[in-house]
PDB file of C-alpha atoms in Angstrom:
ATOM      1  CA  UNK A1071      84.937  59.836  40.140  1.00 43.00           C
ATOM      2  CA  UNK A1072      81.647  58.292  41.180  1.00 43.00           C
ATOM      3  CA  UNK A1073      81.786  61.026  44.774  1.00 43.00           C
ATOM      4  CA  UNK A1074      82.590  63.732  42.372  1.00 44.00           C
ATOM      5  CA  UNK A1075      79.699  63.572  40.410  1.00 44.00           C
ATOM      6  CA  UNK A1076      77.476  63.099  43.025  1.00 45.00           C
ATOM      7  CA  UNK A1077      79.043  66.077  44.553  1.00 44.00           C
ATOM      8  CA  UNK A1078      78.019  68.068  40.891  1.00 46.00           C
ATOM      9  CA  UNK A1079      74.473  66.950  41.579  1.00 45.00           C
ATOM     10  CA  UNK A1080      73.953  67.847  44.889  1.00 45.00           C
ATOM     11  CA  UNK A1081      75.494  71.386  43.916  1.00 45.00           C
ATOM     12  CA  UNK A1082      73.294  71.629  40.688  1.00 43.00           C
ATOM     13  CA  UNK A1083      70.112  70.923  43.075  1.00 44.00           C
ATOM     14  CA  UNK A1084      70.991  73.517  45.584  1.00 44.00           C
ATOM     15  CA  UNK A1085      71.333  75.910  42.794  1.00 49.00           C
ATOM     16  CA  UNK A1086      67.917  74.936  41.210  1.00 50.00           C
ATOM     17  CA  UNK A1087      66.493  75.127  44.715  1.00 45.00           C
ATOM     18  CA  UNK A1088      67.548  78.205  46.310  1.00 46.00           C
ATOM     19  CA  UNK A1089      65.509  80.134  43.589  1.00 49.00           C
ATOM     20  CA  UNK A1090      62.525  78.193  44.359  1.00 46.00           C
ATOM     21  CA  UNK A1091      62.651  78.884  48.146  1.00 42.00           C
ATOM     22  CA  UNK A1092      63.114  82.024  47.425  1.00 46.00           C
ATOM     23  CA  UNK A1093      60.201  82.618  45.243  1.00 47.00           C
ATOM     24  CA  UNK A1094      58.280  80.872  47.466  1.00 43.00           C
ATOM     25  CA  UNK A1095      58.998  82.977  50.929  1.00 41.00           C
ATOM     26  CA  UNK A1096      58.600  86.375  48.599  1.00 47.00           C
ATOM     27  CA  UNK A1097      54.982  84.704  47.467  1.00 43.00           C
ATOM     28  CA  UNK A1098      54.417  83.605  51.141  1.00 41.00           C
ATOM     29  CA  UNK A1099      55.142  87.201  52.484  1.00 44.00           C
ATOM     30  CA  UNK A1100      52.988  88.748  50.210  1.00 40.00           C
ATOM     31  CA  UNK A1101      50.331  86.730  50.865  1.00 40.00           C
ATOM     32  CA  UNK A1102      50.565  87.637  54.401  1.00 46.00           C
ATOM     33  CA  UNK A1103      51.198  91.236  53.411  1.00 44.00           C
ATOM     34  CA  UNK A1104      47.791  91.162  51.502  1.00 44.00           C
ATOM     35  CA  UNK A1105      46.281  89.157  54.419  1.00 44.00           C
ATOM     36  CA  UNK A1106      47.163  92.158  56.854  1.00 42.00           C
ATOM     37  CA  UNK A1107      46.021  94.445  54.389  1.00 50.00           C
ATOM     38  CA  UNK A1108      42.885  92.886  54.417  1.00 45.00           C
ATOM     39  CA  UNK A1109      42.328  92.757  58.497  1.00 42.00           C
ATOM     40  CA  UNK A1110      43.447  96.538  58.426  1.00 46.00           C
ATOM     41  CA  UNK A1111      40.593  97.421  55.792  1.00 51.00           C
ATOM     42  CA  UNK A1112      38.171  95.685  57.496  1.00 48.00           C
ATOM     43  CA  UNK A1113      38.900  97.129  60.845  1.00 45.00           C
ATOM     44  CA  UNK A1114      38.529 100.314  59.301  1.00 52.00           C
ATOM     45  CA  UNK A1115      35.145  99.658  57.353  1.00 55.00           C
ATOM     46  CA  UNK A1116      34.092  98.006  60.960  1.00 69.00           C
ATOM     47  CA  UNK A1117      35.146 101.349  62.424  1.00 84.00           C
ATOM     48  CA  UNK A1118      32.013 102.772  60.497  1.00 91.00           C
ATOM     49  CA  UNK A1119      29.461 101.281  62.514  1.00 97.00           C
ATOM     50  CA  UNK A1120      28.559 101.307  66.130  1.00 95.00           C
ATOM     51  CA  UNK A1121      27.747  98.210  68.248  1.00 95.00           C
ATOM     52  CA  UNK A1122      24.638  98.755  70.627  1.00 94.00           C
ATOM     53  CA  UNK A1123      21.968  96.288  72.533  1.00 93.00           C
ATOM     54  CA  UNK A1124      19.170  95.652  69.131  1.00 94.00           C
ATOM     55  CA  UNK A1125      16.241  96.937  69.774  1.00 93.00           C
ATOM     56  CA  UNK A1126      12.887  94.905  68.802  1.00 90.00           C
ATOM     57  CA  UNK A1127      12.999  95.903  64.845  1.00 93.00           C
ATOM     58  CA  UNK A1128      16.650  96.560  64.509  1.00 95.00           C
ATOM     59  CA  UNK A1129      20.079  94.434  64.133  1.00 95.00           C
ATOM     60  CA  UNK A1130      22.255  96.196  67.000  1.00 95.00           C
ATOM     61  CA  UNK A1131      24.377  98.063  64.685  1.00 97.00           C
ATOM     62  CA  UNK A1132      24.286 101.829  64.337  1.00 97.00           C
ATOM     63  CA  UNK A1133      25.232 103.891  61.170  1.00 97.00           C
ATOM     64  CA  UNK A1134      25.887 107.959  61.662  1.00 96.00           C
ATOM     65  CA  UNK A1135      23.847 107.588  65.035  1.00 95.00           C
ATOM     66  CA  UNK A1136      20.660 105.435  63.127  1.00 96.00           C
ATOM     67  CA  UNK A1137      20.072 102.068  64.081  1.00 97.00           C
ATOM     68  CA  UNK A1138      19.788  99.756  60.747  1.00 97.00           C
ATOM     69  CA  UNK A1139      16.517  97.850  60.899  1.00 96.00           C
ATOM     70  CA  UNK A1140      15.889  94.814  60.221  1.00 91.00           C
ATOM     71  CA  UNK A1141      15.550  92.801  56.608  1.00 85.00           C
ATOM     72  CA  UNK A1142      11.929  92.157  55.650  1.00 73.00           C
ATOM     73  CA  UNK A1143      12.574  88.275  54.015  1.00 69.00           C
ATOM     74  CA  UNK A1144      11.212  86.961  51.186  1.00 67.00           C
ATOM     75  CA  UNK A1145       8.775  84.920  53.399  1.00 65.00           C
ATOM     76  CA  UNK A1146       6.873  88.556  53.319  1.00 63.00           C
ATOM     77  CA  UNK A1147       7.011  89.263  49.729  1.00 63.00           C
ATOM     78  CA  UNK A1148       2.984  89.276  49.430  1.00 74.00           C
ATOM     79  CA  UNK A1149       3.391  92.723  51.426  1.00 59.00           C
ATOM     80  CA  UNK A1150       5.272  94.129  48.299  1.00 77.00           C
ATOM     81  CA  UNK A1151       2.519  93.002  46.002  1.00 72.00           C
ATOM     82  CA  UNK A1152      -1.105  93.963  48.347  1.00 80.00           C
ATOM     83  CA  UNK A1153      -3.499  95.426  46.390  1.00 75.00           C
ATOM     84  CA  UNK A1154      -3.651  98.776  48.508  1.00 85.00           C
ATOM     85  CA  UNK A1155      -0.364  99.418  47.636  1.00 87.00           C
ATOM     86  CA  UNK A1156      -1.150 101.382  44.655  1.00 87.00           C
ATOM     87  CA  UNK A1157      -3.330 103.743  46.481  1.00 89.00           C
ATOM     88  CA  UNK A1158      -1.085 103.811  49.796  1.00 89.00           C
ATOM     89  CA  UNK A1159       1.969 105.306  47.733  1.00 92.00           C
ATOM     90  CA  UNK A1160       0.917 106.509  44.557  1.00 95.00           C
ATOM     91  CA  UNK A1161       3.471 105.244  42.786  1.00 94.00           C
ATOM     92  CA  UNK A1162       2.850 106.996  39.292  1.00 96.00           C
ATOM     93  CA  UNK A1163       3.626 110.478  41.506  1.00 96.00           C
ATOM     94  CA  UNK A1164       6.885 109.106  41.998  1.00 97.00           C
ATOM     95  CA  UNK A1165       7.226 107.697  38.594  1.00 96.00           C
ATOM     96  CA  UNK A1166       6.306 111.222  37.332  1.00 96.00           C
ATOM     97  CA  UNK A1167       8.495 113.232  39.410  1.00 96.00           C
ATOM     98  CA  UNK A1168      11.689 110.785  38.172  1.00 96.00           C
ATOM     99  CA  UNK A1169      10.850 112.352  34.728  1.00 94.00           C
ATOM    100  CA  UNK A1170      12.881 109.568  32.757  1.00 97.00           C
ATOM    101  CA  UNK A1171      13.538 109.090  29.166  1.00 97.00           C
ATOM    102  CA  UNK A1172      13.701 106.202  26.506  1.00 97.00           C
ATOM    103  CA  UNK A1173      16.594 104.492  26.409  1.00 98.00           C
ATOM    104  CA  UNK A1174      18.005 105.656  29.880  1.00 98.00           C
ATOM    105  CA  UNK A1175      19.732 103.065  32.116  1.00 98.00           C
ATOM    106  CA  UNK A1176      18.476 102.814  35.592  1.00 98.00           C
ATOM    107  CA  UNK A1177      18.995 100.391  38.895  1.00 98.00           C
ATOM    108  CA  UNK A1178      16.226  99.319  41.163  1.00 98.00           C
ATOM    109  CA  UNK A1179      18.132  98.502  44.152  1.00 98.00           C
ATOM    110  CA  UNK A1180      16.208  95.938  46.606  1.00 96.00           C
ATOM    111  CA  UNK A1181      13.891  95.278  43.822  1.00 96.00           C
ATOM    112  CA  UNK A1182      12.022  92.472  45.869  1.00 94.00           C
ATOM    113  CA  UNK A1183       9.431  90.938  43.570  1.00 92.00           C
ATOM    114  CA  UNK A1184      10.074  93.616  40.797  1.00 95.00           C
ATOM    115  CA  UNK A1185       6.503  95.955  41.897  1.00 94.00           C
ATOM    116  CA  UNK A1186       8.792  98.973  40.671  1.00 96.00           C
ATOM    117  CA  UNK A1187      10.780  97.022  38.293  1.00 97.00           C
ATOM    118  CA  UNK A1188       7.845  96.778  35.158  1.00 96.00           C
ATOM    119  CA  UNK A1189       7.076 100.268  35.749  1.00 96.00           C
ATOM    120  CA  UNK A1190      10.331 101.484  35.539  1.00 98.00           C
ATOM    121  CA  UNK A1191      10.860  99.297  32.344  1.00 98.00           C
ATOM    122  CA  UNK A1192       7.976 100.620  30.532  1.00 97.00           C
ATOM    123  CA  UNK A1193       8.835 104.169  31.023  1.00 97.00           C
ATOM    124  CA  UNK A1194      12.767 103.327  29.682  1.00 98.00           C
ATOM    125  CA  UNK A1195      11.167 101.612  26.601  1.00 97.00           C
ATOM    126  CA  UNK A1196      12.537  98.483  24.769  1.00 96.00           C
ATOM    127  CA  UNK A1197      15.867 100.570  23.931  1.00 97.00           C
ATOM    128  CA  UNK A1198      16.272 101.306  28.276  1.00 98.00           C
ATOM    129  CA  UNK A1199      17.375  98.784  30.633  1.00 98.00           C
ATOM    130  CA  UNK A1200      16.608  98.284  34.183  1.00 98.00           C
ATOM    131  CA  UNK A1201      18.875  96.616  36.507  1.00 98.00           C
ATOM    132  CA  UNK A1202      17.008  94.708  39.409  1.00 98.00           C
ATOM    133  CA  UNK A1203      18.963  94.138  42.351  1.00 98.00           C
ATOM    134  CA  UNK A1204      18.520  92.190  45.316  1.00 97.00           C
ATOM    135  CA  UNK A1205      20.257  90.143  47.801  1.00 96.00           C
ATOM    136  CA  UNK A1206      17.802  87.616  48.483  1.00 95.00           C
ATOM    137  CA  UNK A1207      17.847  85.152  45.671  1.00 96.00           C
ATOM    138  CA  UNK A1208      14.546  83.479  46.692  1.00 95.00           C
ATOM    139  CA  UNK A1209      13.441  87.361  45.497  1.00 94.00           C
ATOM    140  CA  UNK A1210      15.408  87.207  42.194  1.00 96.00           C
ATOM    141  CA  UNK A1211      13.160  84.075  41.143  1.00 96.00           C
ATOM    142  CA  UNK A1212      10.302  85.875  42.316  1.00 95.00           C
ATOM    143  CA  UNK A1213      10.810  88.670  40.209  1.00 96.00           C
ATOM    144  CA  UNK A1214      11.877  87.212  37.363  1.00 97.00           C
ATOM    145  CA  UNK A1215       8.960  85.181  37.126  1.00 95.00           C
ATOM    146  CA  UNK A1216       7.245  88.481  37.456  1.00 95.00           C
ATOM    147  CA  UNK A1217       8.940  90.002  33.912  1.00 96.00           C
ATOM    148  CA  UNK A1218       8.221  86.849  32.417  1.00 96.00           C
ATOM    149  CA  UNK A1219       4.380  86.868  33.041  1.00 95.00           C
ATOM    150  CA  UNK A1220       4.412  90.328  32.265  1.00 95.00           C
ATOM    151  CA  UNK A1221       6.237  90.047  29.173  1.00 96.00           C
ATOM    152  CA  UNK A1222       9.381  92.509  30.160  1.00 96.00           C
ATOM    153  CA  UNK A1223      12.545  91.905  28.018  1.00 96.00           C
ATOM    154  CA  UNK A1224      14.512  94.769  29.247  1.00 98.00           C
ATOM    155  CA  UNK A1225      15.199  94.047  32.864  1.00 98.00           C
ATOM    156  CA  UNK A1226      18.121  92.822  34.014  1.00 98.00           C
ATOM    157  CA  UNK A1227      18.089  90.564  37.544  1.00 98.00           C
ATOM    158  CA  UNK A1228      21.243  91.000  39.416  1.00 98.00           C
ATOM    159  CA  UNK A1229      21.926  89.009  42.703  1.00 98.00           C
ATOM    160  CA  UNK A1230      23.965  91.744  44.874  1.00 97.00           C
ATOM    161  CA  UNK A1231      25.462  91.226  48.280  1.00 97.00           C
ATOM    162  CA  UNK A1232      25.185  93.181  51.509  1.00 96.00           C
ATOM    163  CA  UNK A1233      28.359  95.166  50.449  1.00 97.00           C
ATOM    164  CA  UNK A1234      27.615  95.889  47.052  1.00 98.00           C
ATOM    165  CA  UNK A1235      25.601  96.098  44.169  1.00 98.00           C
ATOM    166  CA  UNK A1236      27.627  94.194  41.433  1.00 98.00           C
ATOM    167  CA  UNK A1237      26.888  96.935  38.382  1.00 98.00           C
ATOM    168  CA  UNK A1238      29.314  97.573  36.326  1.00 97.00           C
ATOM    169  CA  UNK A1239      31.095 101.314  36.698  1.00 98.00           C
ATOM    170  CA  UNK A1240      29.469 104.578  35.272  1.00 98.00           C
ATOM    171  CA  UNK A1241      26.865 102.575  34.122  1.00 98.00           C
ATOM    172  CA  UNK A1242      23.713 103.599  35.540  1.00 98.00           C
ATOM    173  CA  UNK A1243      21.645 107.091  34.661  1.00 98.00           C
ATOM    174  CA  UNK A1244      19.494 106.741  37.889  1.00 98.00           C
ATOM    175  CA  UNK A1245      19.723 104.670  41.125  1.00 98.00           C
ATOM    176  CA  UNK A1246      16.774 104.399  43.035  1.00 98.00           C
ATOM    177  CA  UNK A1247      15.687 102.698  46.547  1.00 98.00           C
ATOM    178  CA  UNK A1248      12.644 102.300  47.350  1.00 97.00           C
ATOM    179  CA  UNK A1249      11.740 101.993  51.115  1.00 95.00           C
ATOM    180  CA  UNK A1250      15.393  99.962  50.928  1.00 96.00           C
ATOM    181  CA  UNK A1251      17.728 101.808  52.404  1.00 98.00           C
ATOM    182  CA  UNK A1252      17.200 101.887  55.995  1.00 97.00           C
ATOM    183  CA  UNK A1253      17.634  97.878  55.706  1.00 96.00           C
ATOM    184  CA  UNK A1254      20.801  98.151  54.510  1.00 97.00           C
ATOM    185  CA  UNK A1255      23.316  95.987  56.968  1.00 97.00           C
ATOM    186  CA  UNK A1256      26.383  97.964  55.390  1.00 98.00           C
ATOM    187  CA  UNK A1257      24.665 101.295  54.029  1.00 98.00           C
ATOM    188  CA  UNK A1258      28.276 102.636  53.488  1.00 98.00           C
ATOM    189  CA  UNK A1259      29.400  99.976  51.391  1.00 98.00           C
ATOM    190  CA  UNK A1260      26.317  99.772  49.257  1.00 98.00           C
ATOM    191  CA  UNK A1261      26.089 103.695  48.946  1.00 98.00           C
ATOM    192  CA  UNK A1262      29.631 103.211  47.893  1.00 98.00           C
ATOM    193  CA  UNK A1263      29.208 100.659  44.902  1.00 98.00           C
ATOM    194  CA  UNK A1264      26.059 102.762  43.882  1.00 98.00           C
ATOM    195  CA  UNK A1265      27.974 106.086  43.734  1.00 98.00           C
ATOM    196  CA  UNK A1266      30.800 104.042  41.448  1.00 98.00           C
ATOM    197  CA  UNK A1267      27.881 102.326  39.340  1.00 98.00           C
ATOM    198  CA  UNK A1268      26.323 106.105  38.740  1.00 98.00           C
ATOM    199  CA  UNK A1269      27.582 107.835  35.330  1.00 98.00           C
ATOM    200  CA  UNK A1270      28.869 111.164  36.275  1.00 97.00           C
ATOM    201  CA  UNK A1271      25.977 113.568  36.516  1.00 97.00           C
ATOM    202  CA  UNK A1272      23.754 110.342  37.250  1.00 98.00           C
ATOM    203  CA  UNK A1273      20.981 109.964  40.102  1.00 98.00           C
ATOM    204  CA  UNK A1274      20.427 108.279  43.365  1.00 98.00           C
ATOM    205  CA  UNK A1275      17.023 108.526  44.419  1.00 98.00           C
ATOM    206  CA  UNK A1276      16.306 107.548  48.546  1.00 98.00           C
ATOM    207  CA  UNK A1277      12.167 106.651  48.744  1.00 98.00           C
ATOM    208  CA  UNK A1278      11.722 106.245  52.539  1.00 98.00           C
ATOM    209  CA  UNK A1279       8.837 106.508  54.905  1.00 96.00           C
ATOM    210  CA  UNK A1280       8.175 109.951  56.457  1.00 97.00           C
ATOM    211  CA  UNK A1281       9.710 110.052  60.064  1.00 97.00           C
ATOM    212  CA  UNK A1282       8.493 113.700  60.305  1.00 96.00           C
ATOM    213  CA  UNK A1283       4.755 112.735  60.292  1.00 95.00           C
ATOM    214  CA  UNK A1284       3.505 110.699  63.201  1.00 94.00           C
ATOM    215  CA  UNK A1285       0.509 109.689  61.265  1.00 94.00           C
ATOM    216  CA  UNK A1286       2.551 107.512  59.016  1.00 95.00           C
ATOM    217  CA  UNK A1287       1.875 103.987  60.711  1.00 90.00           C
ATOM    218  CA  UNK A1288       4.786 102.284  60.165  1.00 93.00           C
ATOM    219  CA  UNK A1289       7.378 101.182  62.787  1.00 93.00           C
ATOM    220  CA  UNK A1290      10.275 103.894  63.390  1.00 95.00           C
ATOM    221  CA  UNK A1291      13.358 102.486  61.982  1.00 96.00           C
ATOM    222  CA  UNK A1292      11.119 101.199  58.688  1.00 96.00           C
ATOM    223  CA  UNK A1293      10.898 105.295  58.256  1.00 97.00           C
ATOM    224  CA  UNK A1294      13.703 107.890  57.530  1.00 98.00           C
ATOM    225  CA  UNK A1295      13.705 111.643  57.963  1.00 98.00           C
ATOM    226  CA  UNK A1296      15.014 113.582  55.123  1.00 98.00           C
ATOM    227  CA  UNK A1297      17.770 115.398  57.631  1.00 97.00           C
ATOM    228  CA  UNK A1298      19.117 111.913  58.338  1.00 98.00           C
ATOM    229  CA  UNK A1299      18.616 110.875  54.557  1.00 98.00           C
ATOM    230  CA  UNK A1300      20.939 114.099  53.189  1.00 98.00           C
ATOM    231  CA  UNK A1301      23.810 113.455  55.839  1.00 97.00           C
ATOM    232  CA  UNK A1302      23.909 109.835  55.257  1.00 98.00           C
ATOM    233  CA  UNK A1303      24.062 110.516  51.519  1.00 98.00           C
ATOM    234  CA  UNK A1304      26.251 113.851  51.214  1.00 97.00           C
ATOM    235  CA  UNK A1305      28.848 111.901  53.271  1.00 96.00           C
ATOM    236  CA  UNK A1306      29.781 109.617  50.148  1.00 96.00           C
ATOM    237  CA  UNK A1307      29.973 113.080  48.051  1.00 96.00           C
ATOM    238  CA  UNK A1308      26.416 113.060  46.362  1.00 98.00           C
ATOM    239  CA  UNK A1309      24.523 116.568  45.840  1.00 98.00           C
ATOM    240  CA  UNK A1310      21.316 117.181  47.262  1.00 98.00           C
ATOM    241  CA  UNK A1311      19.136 118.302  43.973  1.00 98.00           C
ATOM    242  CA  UNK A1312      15.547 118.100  45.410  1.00 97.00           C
ATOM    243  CA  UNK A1313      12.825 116.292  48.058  1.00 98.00           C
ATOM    244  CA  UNK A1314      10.186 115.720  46.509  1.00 97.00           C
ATOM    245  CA  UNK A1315       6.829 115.594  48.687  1.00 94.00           C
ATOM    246  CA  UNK A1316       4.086 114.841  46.939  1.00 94.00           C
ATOM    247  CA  UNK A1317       3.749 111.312  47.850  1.00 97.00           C
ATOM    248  CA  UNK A1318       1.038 110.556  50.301  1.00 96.00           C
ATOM    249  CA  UNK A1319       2.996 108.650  53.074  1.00 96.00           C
ATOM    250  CA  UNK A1320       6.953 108.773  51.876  1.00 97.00           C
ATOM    251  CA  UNK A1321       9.149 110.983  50.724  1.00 96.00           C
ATOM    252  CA  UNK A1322      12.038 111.219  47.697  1.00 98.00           C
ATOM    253  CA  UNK A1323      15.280 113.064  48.056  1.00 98.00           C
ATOM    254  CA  UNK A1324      17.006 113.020  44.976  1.00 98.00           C
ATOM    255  CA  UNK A1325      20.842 113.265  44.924  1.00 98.00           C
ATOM    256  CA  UNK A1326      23.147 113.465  42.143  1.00 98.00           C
ATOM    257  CA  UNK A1327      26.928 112.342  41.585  1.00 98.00           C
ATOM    258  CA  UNK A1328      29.172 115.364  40.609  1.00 95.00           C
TER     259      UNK A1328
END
């Protein structure tokens, strides 16, 4: 009687078990499933990008034959903020030229210490928001110190990463970079999360140096021409709209998402 029973047990437990290992190597193989899917994706995204020996102001890394320069760090932010900055760039052209409206909903992607981020603000009004991205957090402080001093309540600070923006989708009006993009460690990725963050018929807008014009003194990969600027951008399935050139030193090409 006593074997019996602990025969029944031992039967009962395998029973209960078998399930359970079951469930468990089906969990287990999924996990590695998702794992592979993983390595395959980034294989792919790495597939983007070209390797090469990094020359004195860039990373190594190549993007549609342009080699990404380097990150200015926060340690430079007093660049962003010199006083001949307003007179260098004009940046009420630009502001101009971006004709937006009260209310709208735009991102300032690579924000830095916010010298575009009040501006924009003020020209969304109180019933606009501005979304200030960056992915240097010492920058984020920096900036929103900035608002606070200046008294902005419609900005929003958003710490992104070097693949994406973190906005929510279709939620922007107009996206714009301002001597940014040529930075970029994965300009793909980024232009990606922009594109989804844009509502449809919404605006990217690339600010970059002129590499056309020699007599713009700033270091070659810090600059952008606009042929390079369109094929970078058309390949993530923006429209070109219109460059706009009135800037003393930089250009704008304005895109928009279908």
């Amino acid at each position: 009687m006593h074997r019996t029973c602990s025969r029944n047990r031992r039967t009962v437990h395998t029973r209960r078990t078998l399930p359970i290992l079951a469930a468990c190597l089906s969990a287990l193989t999924l996990l590695s499933a998702a794992s592979i899917d993983a390595a395959a994706q980034a294989a792919a995204a790495d597939t983007r990008y070209e390797r090469v020996a990094p020359s004195p102001d860039g990373i190594g890394k190549r993007y549609m034959g342009r080699e990404i320069a380097g990150v200015m760090g926060w340690e430079g932010a007093q660049w962003l903020e010199r006083e001949s900055r307003a007179r260098e760039e004009r940046p009420e052209l630009l502001l101009r030229e971006l004709a937006l409206a009260p209310g709208m909903t735009v991102a300032d992607i690579g924000a830095g210490t916010g010298y575009y981020t009040w501006q924009l603000a003020k020209q969304v009004g109180p019933r606009g928001r501005v979304y200030a991205v960056d992915v240097q957090p010492e920058m984020i402080s920096m900036l929103d110190r900035q608002m606070a001093k200046r008294g902005v309540r419609n900005v929003v600070s958003v710490l992104g990463s070097e693949t994406t923006v973190k906005l929510p989708p279709a939620s922007v009006d107009l996206a714009i970079m301002v001597d940014v993009y040529h930075e970029l460690v994965y300009p793909s990725e980024v232009l990606d999360s922009i594109v989804a963050a844009l509502k449809p018929g919404g605006r990217v807008v690339f600010v970059e140096y002129r590499a056309e014009d020699p007599a713009v003194a700033i270091k070659p990969l810090h600059k952008m021409s606009e042929r390079q600027i369109r094929r970078e951008a058309t390949a993530h399935g923006l429209k070109w709209e219109r460059s706009i050139e009135s800037l003393p030193i930089q250009h704008a090409i304005v895109f928009r998402k279908p």
